[in-house]
């Protein structure tokens, strides 16, 4: 099967199935490129979200630093 044939078949799937296919492909790509993928339970729960909501996943990157520590550092720098 050619890539074009596969693409044509995928585009005929219902929207929810296409989202699951996209998530599966992205997860596979992440694993092969050594980018940590989200836990499986999270991916499955994303499939139940509205497609518009799914498009927002990953837009905001959370800081690894604790907000309180960051604020304390800010205050120390400001008032020292």
C-alpha positions as MATLAB code, in Angstrom:
seq = 'XXXXXXXXXXXXXXXXXXXXXXXXXXXXXXXXXXXXXXXXXXXXXXXXXXXXXXXXXXXXXXXXXXXXXXXXXXXXXXXX';
ca = [
       0.000    0.000    0.000;
       1.389    3.410   -0.917;
       1.473    6.406    1.364;
      -1.158    8.130   -0.780;
      -3.516    5.124   -0.504;
      -3.024    5.001    3.248;
      -3.687    8.727    3.531;
      -6.868    8.439    1.455;
      -8.140    5.610    3.669;
      -7.295    7.505    6.849;
      -9.200   10.569    5.636;
     -12.319    8.429    5.234;
     -12.310    7.473    8.927;
     -14.674    9.192   11.370;
     -13.187   12.188   13.171;
     -12.725   10.393   16.503;
     -10.865    7.532   14.832;
      -8.613   10.005   13.011;
      -7.748   11.696   16.327;
      -6.852    8.326   17.852;
      -4.734    7.538   14.787;
      -2.935   10.879   15.073;
      -2.259   10.299   18.768;
      -0.972    6.816   18.062;
       1.336    8.067   15.315;
       2.640   10.937   17.458;
       3.288    8.583   20.350;
       5.207    6.262   18.039;
       7.282    9.142   16.659;
       8.030   10.398   20.170;
       9.208    6.967   21.273;
      11.464    6.604   18.247;
      12.988   10.047   18.698;
      13.516    9.527   22.443;
      11.035   12.233   23.420;
       9.108   11.101   26.476;
       5.507   10.389   25.600;
       2.600   10.953   27.983;
       1.376    7.968   29.985;
      -1.040    5.691   28.137;
      -3.883    6.439   30.534;
      -3.531   10.151   29.749;
      -3.529    9.530   25.992;
      -6.680    7.417   26.300;
      -8.430   10.111   28.326;
      -7.472   12.719   25.699;
      -9.286   10.700   23.034;
     -12.577   11.442   24.776;
     -12.046   15.208   24.653;
     -13.539   17.497   22.040;
     -11.137   17.864   19.054;
     -10.833   21.616   19.711;
      -9.823   20.891   23.296;
      -7.358   18.243   22.114;
      -5.706   20.841   19.894;
      -4.795   22.828   23.023;
      -2.904   19.954   24.665;
       0.772   20.778   24.970;
       0.366   24.487   24.170;
       1.416   25.551   27.663;
       4.708   24.237   28.980;
       4.737   23.864   32.741;
       7.783   25.014   34.618;
       9.685   22.396   36.603;
      10.507   25.009   39.241;
       8.146   25.450   42.168;
       6.219   28.742   41.924;
       6.883   29.594   45.581;
      10.635   29.085   45.153;
      10.579   31.221   42.027;
       8.753   34.013   43.856;
      11.138   33.824   46.818;
      14.087   34.088   44.412;
      12.446   37.105   42.785;
      11.908   38.820   46.155;
      15.480   38.086   47.297;
      16.854   39.587   44.116;
      14.580   42.602   44.280;
      15.278   43.510   47.891;
      18.932   42.611   48.255;
];
